[in-house]
Structures are given as C-alpha cells and as structure tokens.
Amino acid sequence: DAGVIQSPRHEVTEMGQEVTLRCKPISGHNSLFWYRQTMMRGLELLIYFNNNVPIDDSGMPEDRFSAKMPNASFSTLKIQPSEPRDSAVYFCASSQNTEAFFGQGTRLTVV
Amino acid sequence: EDQVTQSPEALRLQEGESSSLNCSYTVSGLRGLFWYRQDPGKGPEFLFTLYSAGEEKEKERLKATLTKKESFLHITAPKPEDSATYLCAVQIAGNMLTFGGGTRLMVKP
C-alpha cells in the first residue's frame, strides 16, 4: 500500500478564498483523522471519522471548517473563507483500531 | 481534563550519549500510549504502542516503557540520524489520539 496520500502538498491562497484539502486513507482502515499542526499548538485533532461517519468534530475551530468522507477511500477538509490564522500543516491519518498512519501533510499558507 | 505533557521540549546530545524522553499523562481510561517520530517536512511515523503499566518495547536504539502516570523513551548510544521530534499520544475513547507537544532531539556527531 502507498500509505495515506494527501494532496496538494503545498497550497498558497489569498484570504477569503475557499481551500479544499484531500486525503486517500490506507485501504481497509476504518478510521480517518484530520489534524492540524502549528508551532504554537502542536498537533490538534480536528475531526475523526469511523466507517465514513463523523464521530467527533469538537476540534473543528469554526463553521468555516467542514469535512466530508463520501466513501471509504476519500475525504476532504474544506475551509471557506480562509484566513491567515488558518496557515498550518494539515495532516490526514488513518487506522484500523490501533496505531494511526499519517500522510505527508498539506502545508497551507493563507496570505 | 485529559492532558499529555512531554519533557524536555528540546534535547541536545552528543553521539553516543544515552538519555530519556518523558511523556506524562493525566487521562481516565487509557487504552494505549503511542510513540511517533517526526522528521522535518514529514508526517509522524509510528514507533511503538504500549497498553499496560510495566510493558516495554524496543526497536534498535530505542526502548519505550510505561507506568500508570508516564512513559519514557530511552535512547541508547544515539546517532545523528536519530535527530527528530518525538511525539507521544494517548488513546482514550474510540480510536482518537491526543498528542503531547513533542521533544526535539538533536544528536551531534
């Protein structure tokens, strides 16, 4: 398996624009996570899906953030409208009940 | 509130100088404690899972141990390639992981 695949690797956008981050989890994994990493706050869990159903989205910072998982092999994290404080590295991870495996991340810069 | 605290925040070692990284946690109902390694520009890479107090796991120069309140990652005779950020995480409800702030390890030749 190629591991967790995220796209794009880098995204630079202007404040107010919509940003969509994409993730393909490892085949057969039943859980998918979106994390955000910054120097100040470290790794924060944004949302957690189990069997494609959102289980906990308490980490989603605002209504500007939304996540979907239409099927077992694809998930998106959308920010609309984006703000400079959203600049961070966003990671997607998947697991099969035990350890989580992370993608390479998307570095988002909002200017 | 569940908390995971790692210390020190940064650690500089000479090659061959053994040391330990600490991860202390205050959680109810720990299901597992995980250690990850993260290199710059990459996602965290899984190292170990520990499930119960007294458990130990080893991989090359790394050994992880677990008590009821903390976990240690022991690094024996480190090499420059061991330089990275080491993250610990706790699993409580479901499959969610809550991460500590990490320890940045720098090993000088």
PDB file of N, CA, C and O in Angstrom, chain A residues 9 30-31 33 35 37 43 45 48 50 56 91 95 97-104 107, chain B residues 31 34 36 38 41-44 46 49 51 87 91 93-100 104:
ATOM      1  N   ARG A   9       0.419  19.019  -1.694  1.00  0.00           N
ATOM      2  CA  ARG A   9       1.449  19.065  -0.662  1.00  0.00           C
ATOM      3  C   ARG A   9       1.621  20.479  -0.132  1.00  0.00           C
ATOM      4  O   ARG A   9       1.932  20.677   1.048  1.00  0.00           O
ATOM      5  N   ASN A  30     -10.548   1.634   8.975  1.00  0.00           N
ATOM      6  CA  ASN A  30     -11.927   2.050   9.248  1.00  0.00           C
ATOM      7  C   ASN A  30     -12.029   3.428   9.896  1.00  0.00           C
ATOM      8  O   ASN A  30     -13.128   3.944  10.076  1.00  0.00           O
ATOM      9  N   SER A  31     -10.897   4.007  10.291  1.00  0.00           N
ATOM     10  CA  SER A  31     -10.927   5.321  10.941  1.00  0.00           C
ATOM     11  C   SER A  31     -10.067   6.306  10.173  1.00  0.00           C
ATOM     12  O   SER A  31      -8.991   5.943   9.666  1.00  0.00           O
ATOM     13  N   PHE A  33      -8.666  10.500  10.371  1.00  0.00           N
ATOM     14  CA  PHE A  33      -8.488  11.672  11.231  1.00  0.00           C
ATOM     15  C   PHE A  33      -7.922  12.827  10.412  1.00  0.00           C
ATOM     16  O   PHE A  33      -7.066  12.619   9.561  1.00  0.00           O
ATOM     17  N   TYR A  35      -5.805  16.270  11.314  1.00  0.00           N
ATOM     18  CA  TYR A  35      -5.066  17.001  12.346  1.00  0.00           C
ATOM     19  C   TYR A  35      -4.503  18.283  11.742  1.00  0.00           C
ATOM     20  O   TYR A  35      -4.247  18.371  10.542  1.00  0.00           O
ATOM     21  N   GLN A  37      -1.250  21.035  12.525  1.00  0.00           N
ATOM     22  CA  GLN A  37      -0.023  21.200  13.308  1.00  0.00           C
ATOM     23  C   GLN A  37       0.530  22.601  13.134  1.00  0.00           C
ATOM     24  O   GLN A  37       0.758  23.063  12.012  1.00  0.00           O
ATOM     25  N   LEU A  43       0.122  19.329  17.478  1.00  0.00           N
ATOM     26  CA  LEU A  43      -0.824  18.536  16.695  1.00  0.00           C
ATOM     27  C   LEU A  43      -2.189  18.553  17.371  1.00  0.00           C
ATOM     28  O   LEU A  43      -2.347  18.066  18.484  1.00  0.00           O
ATOM     29  N   LEU A  45      -6.289  17.501  16.967  1.00  0.00           N
ATOM     30  CA  LEU A  45      -7.277  16.728  16.234  1.00  0.00           C
ATOM     31  C   LEU A  45      -8.438  17.635  15.855  1.00  0.00           C
ATOM     32  O   LEU A  45      -9.031  18.299  16.705  1.00  0.00           O
ATOM     33  N   TYR A  48     -12.762  13.314  13.446  1.00  0.00           N
ATOM     34  CA  TYR A  48     -12.494  11.880  13.412  1.00  0.00           C
ATOM     35  C   TYR A  48     -13.711  11.180  12.807  1.00  0.00           C
ATOM     36  O   TYR A  48     -14.842  11.410  13.233  1.00  0.00           O
ATOM     37  N   ASN A  50     -15.349   7.367  11.675  1.00  0.00           N
ATOM     38  CA  ASN A  50     -15.264   5.923  11.814  1.00  0.00           C
ATOM     39  C   ASN A  50     -16.277   5.311  10.842  1.00  0.00           C
ATOM     40  O   ASN A  50     -17.466   5.665  10.884  1.00  0.00           O
ATOM     41  N   ASP A  56     -16.490  12.618  15.991  1.00  0.00           N
ATOM     42  CA  ASP A  56     -16.143  13.721  16.889  1.00  0.00           C
ATOM     43  C   ASP A  56     -15.578  14.863  16.066  1.00  0.00           C
ATOM     44  O   ASP A  56     -14.515  14.709  15.468  1.00  0.00           O
ATOM     45  N   PHE A  91      -2.640  17.431   8.502  1.00  0.00           N
ATOM     46  CA  PHE A  91      -2.353  16.020   8.288  1.00  0.00           C
ATOM     47  C   PHE A  91      -3.636  15.203   8.290  1.00  0.00           C
ATOM     48  O   PHE A  91      -4.556  15.454   9.076  1.00  0.00           O
ATOM     49  N   SER A  95      -6.440   4.585  10.490  1.00  0.00           N
ATOM     50  CA  SER A  95      -6.081   3.466  11.366  1.00  0.00           C
ATOM     51  C   SER A  95      -7.120   2.358  11.250  1.00  0.00           C
ATOM     52  O   SER A  95      -8.227   2.558  10.746  1.00  0.00           O
ATOM     53  N   ASN A  97      -8.189   0.540  14.134  1.00  0.00           N
ATOM     54  CA  ASN A  97      -8.409   0.333  15.566  1.00  0.00           C
ATOM     55  C   ASN A  97      -7.179   0.478  16.447  1.00  0.00           C
ATOM     56  O   ASN A  97      -7.315   0.533  17.655  1.00  0.00           O
ATOM     57  N   THR A  98      -6.004   0.560  15.886  1.00  0.00           N
ATOM     58  CA  THR A  98      -4.807   0.686  16.722  1.00  0.00           C
ATOM     59  C   THR A  98      -4.013   1.932  16.307  1.00  0.00           C
ATOM     60  O   THR A  98      -4.556   3.020  16.333  1.00  0.00           O
ATOM     61  N   GLU A  99      -2.757   1.741  15.944  1.00  0.00           N
ATOM     62  CA  GLU A  99      -1.955   2.913  15.617  1.00  0.00           C
ATOM     63  C   GLU A  99      -2.446   3.593  14.348  1.00  0.00           C
ATOM     64  O   GLU A  99      -2.945   2.946  13.436  1.00  0.00           O
ATOM     65  N   ALA A 100      -2.272   4.914  14.330  1.00  0.00           N
ATOM     66  CA  ALA A 100      -2.654   5.701  13.156  1.00  0.00           C
ATOM     67  C   ALA A 100      -1.437   5.932  12.274  1.00  0.00           C
ATOM     68  O   ALA A 100      -0.326   6.116  12.766  1.00  0.00           O
ATOM     69  N   PHE A 101      -1.667   5.923  10.971  1.00  0.00           N
ATOM     70  CA  PHE A 101      -0.612   6.182   9.991  1.00  0.00           C
ATOM     71  C   PHE A 101      -0.923   7.507   9.314  1.00  0.00           C
ATOM     72  O   PHE A 101      -2.044   7.727   8.861  1.00  0.00           O
ATOM     73  N   PHE A 102       0.093   8.338   9.246  1.00  0.00           N
ATOM     74  CA  PHE A 102      -0.090   9.706   8.773  1.00  0.00           C
ATOM     75  C   PHE A 102       0.362   9.864   7.323  1.00  0.00           C
ATOM     76  O   PHE A 102       1.308   9.207   6.867  1.00  0.00           O
ATOM     77  N   GLY A 103      -0.295  10.796   6.646  1.00  0.00           N
ATOM     78  CA  GLY A 103       0.175  11.234   5.347  1.00  0.00           C
ATOM     79  C   GLY A 103       1.303  12.235   5.507  1.00  0.00           C
ATOM     80  O   GLY A 103       1.728  12.552   6.620  1.00  0.00           O
ATOM     81  N   GLN A 104       1.773  12.749   4.367  1.00  0.00           N
ATOM     82  CA  GLN A 104       2.895  13.691   4.375  1.00  0.00           C
ATOM     83  C   GLN A 104       2.455  15.115   4.694  1.00  0.00           C
ATOM     84  O   GLN A 104       3.300  15.980   4.935  1.00  0.00           O
ATOM     85  N   ARG A 107       0.887  21.702   3.494  1.00  0.00           N
ATOM     86  CA  ARG A 107       1.289  22.971   4.114  1.00  0.00           C
ATOM     87  C   ARG A 107       0.443  24.077   3.489  1.00  0.00           C
ATOM     88  O   ARG A 107       0.574  24.373   2.309  1.00  0.00           O
TER      89      ARG A 107
ATOM     90  N   ARG B  31      -6.400   3.636  26.887  1.00  0.00           N
ATOM     91  CA  ARG B  31      -6.481   2.416  26.084  1.00  0.00           C
ATOM     92  C   ARG B  31      -5.117   2.058  25.505  1.00  0.00           C
ATOM     93  O   ARG B  31      -4.844   0.878  25.254  1.00  0.00           O
ATOM     94  N   PHE B  34       1.111   5.819  22.576  1.00  0.00           N
ATOM     95  CA  PHE B  34       1.809   5.660  21.310  1.00  0.00           C
ATOM     96  C   PHE B  34       2.991   6.610  21.252  1.00  0.00           C
ATOM     97  O   PHE B  34       2.908   7.750  21.707  1.00  0.00           O
ATOM     98  N   TYR B  36       5.656   8.328  18.406  1.00  0.00           N
ATOM     99  CA  TYR B  36       5.893   8.603  17.000  1.00  0.00           C
ATOM    100  C   TYR B  36       7.178   9.390  16.853  1.00  0.00           C
ATOM    101  O   TYR B  36       7.584  10.129  17.748  1.00  0.00           O
ATOM    102  N   GLN B  38       8.883  12.252  14.163  1.00  0.00           N
ATOM    103  CA  GLN B  38       8.560  13.137  13.054  1.00  0.00           C
ATOM    104  C   GLN B  38       9.808  13.845  12.574  1.00  0.00           C
ATOM    105  O   GLN B  38      10.472  14.546  13.350  1.00  0.00           O
ATOM    106  N   GLY B  41       9.249  18.338   7.731  1.00  0.00           N
ATOM    107  CA  GLY B  41       8.555  18.275   6.459  1.00  0.00           C
ATOM    108  C   GLY B  41       7.830  16.970   6.193  1.00  0.00           C
ATOM    109  O   GLY B  41       7.341  16.754   5.079  1.00  0.00           O
ATOM    110  N   LYS B  42       7.754  16.121   7.205  1.00  0.00           N
ATOM    111  CA  LYS B  42       7.097  14.821   7.011  1.00  0.00           C
ATOM    112  C   LYS B  42       6.031  14.599   8.073  1.00  0.00           C
ATOM    113  O   LYS B  42       5.979  15.281   9.088  1.00  0.00           O
ATOM    114  N   GLY B  43       5.187  13.605   7.838  1.00  0.00           N
ATOM    115  CA  GLY B  43       4.192  13.247   8.820  1.00  0.00           C
ATOM    116  C   GLY B  43       4.788  12.370   9.906  1.00  0.00           C
ATOM    117  O   GLY B  43       5.836  11.754   9.719  1.00  0.00           O
ATOM    118  N   PRO B  44       4.145  12.321  11.071  1.00  0.00           N
ATOM    119  CA  PRO B  44       4.620  11.446  12.147  1.00  0.00           C
ATOM    120  C   PRO B  44       4.674   9.992  11.697  1.00  0.00           C
ATOM    121  O   PRO B  44       3.775   9.507  11.010  1.00  0.00           O
ATOM    122  N   PHE B  46       4.963   6.052  13.005  1.00  0.00           N
ATOM    123  CA  PHE B  46       4.688   5.228  14.177  1.00  0.00           C
ATOM    124  C   PHE B  46       5.926   4.463  14.633  1.00  0.00           C
ATOM    125  O   PHE B  46       6.652   3.887  13.816  1.00  0.00           O
ATOM    126  N   THR B  49       3.502   1.052  20.447  1.00  0.00           N
ATOM    127  CA  THR B  49       2.288   1.149  21.232  1.00  0.00           C
ATOM    128  C   THR B  49       2.507   0.386  22.530  1.00  0.00           C
ATOM    129  O   THR B  49       3.022  -0.731  22.526  1.00  0.00           O
ATOM    130  N   TYR B  51       0.359  -0.742  26.135  1.00  0.00           N
ATOM    131  CA  TYR B  51      -1.027  -0.865  26.580  1.00  0.00           C
ATOM    132  C   TYR B  51      -1.184  -0.936  28.093  1.00  0.00           C
ATOM    133  O   TYR B  51      -2.247  -0.595  28.613  1.00  0.00           O
ATOM    134  N   LEU B  87       7.115  12.331  19.417  1.00  0.00           N
ATOM    135  CA  LEU B  87       5.784  12.662  19.906  1.00  0.00           C
ATOM    136  C   LEU B  87       5.180  11.470  20.632  1.00  0.00           C
ATOM    137  O   LEU B  87       5.328  10.328  20.182  1.00  0.00           O
ATOM    138  N   GLN B  91      -4.470   7.207  23.675  1.00  0.00           N
ATOM    139  CA  GLN B  91      -5.739   6.812  23.072  1.00  0.00           C
ATOM    140  C   GLN B  91      -6.711   6.543  24.210  1.00  0.00           C
ATOM    141  O   GLN B  91      -6.447   5.723  25.090  1.00  0.00           O
ATOM    142  N   ALA B  93     -10.961   7.404  24.157  1.00  0.00           N
ATOM    143  CA  ALA B  93     -12.224   6.929  23.602  1.00  0.00           C
ATOM    144  C   ALA B  93     -12.070   6.634  22.125  1.00  0.00           C
ATOM    145  O   ALA B  93     -11.377   7.357  21.411  1.00  0.00           O
ATOM    146  N   GLY B  94     -12.705   5.615  21.661  1.00  0.00           N
ATOM    147  CA  GLY B  94     -12.652   5.269  20.249  1.00  0.00           C
ATOM    148  C   GLY B  94     -11.228   5.090  19.784  1.00  0.00           C
ATOM    149  O   GLY B  94     -10.407   4.500  20.476  1.00  0.00           O
ATOM    150  N   ASN B  95     -10.922   5.596  18.613  1.00  0.00           N
ATOM    151  CA  ASN B  95      -9.570   5.472  18.063  1.00  0.00           C
ATOM    152  C   ASN B  95      -8.819   6.787  18.074  1.00  0.00           C
ATOM    153  O   ASN B  95      -7.756   6.894  17.486  1.00  0.00           O
ATOM    154  N   MET B  96      -9.353   7.797  18.739  1.00  0.00           N
ATOM    155  CA  MET B  96      -8.724   9.110  18.710  1.00  0.00           C
ATOM    156  C   MET B  96      -7.432   9.135  19.505  1.00  0.00           C
ATOM    157  O   MET B  96      -7.337   8.522  20.562  1.00  0.00           O
ATOM    158  N   LEU B  97      -6.443   9.860  18.972  1.00  0.00           N
ATOM    159  CA  LEU B  97      -5.174  10.061  19.662  1.00  0.00           C
ATOM    160  C   LEU B  97      -5.045  11.523  20.055  1.00  0.00           C
ATOM    161  O   LEU B  97      -5.288  12.404  19.238  1.00  0.00           O
ATOM    162  N   THR B  98      -4.637  11.770  21.309  1.00  0.00           N
ATOM    163  CA  THR B  98      -4.331  13.114  21.785  1.00  0.00           C
ATOM    164  C   THR B  98      -2.836  13.202  21.988  1.00  0.00           C
ATOM    165  O   THR B  98      -2.264  12.431  22.760  1.00  0.00           O
ATOM    166  N   PHE B  99      -2.204  14.164  21.305  1.00  0.00           N
ATOM    167  CA  PHE B  99      -0.749  14.251  21.278  1.00  0.00           C
ATOM    168  C   PHE B  99      -0.201  15.236  22.299  1.00  0.00           C
ATOM    169  O   PHE B  99      -0.834  16.242  22.630  1.00  0.00           O
ATOM    170  N   GLY B 100       1.009  14.935  22.780  1.00  0.00           N
ATOM    171  CA  GLY B 100       1.785  15.889  23.543  1.00  0.00           C
ATOM    172  C   GLY B 100       2.484  16.860  22.608  1.00  0.00           C
ATOM    173  O   GLY B 100       2.382  16.749  21.381  1.00  0.00           O
ATOM    174  N   ARG B 104      12.096  17.838  20.741  1.00  0.00           N
ATOM    175  CA  ARG B 104      13.016  17.942  19.593  1.00  0.00           C
ATOM    176  C   ARG B 104      14.367  17.440  20.024  1.00  0.00           C
ATOM    177  O   ARG B 104      15.001  18.017  20.901  1.00  0.00           O
TER     178      ARG B 104
END
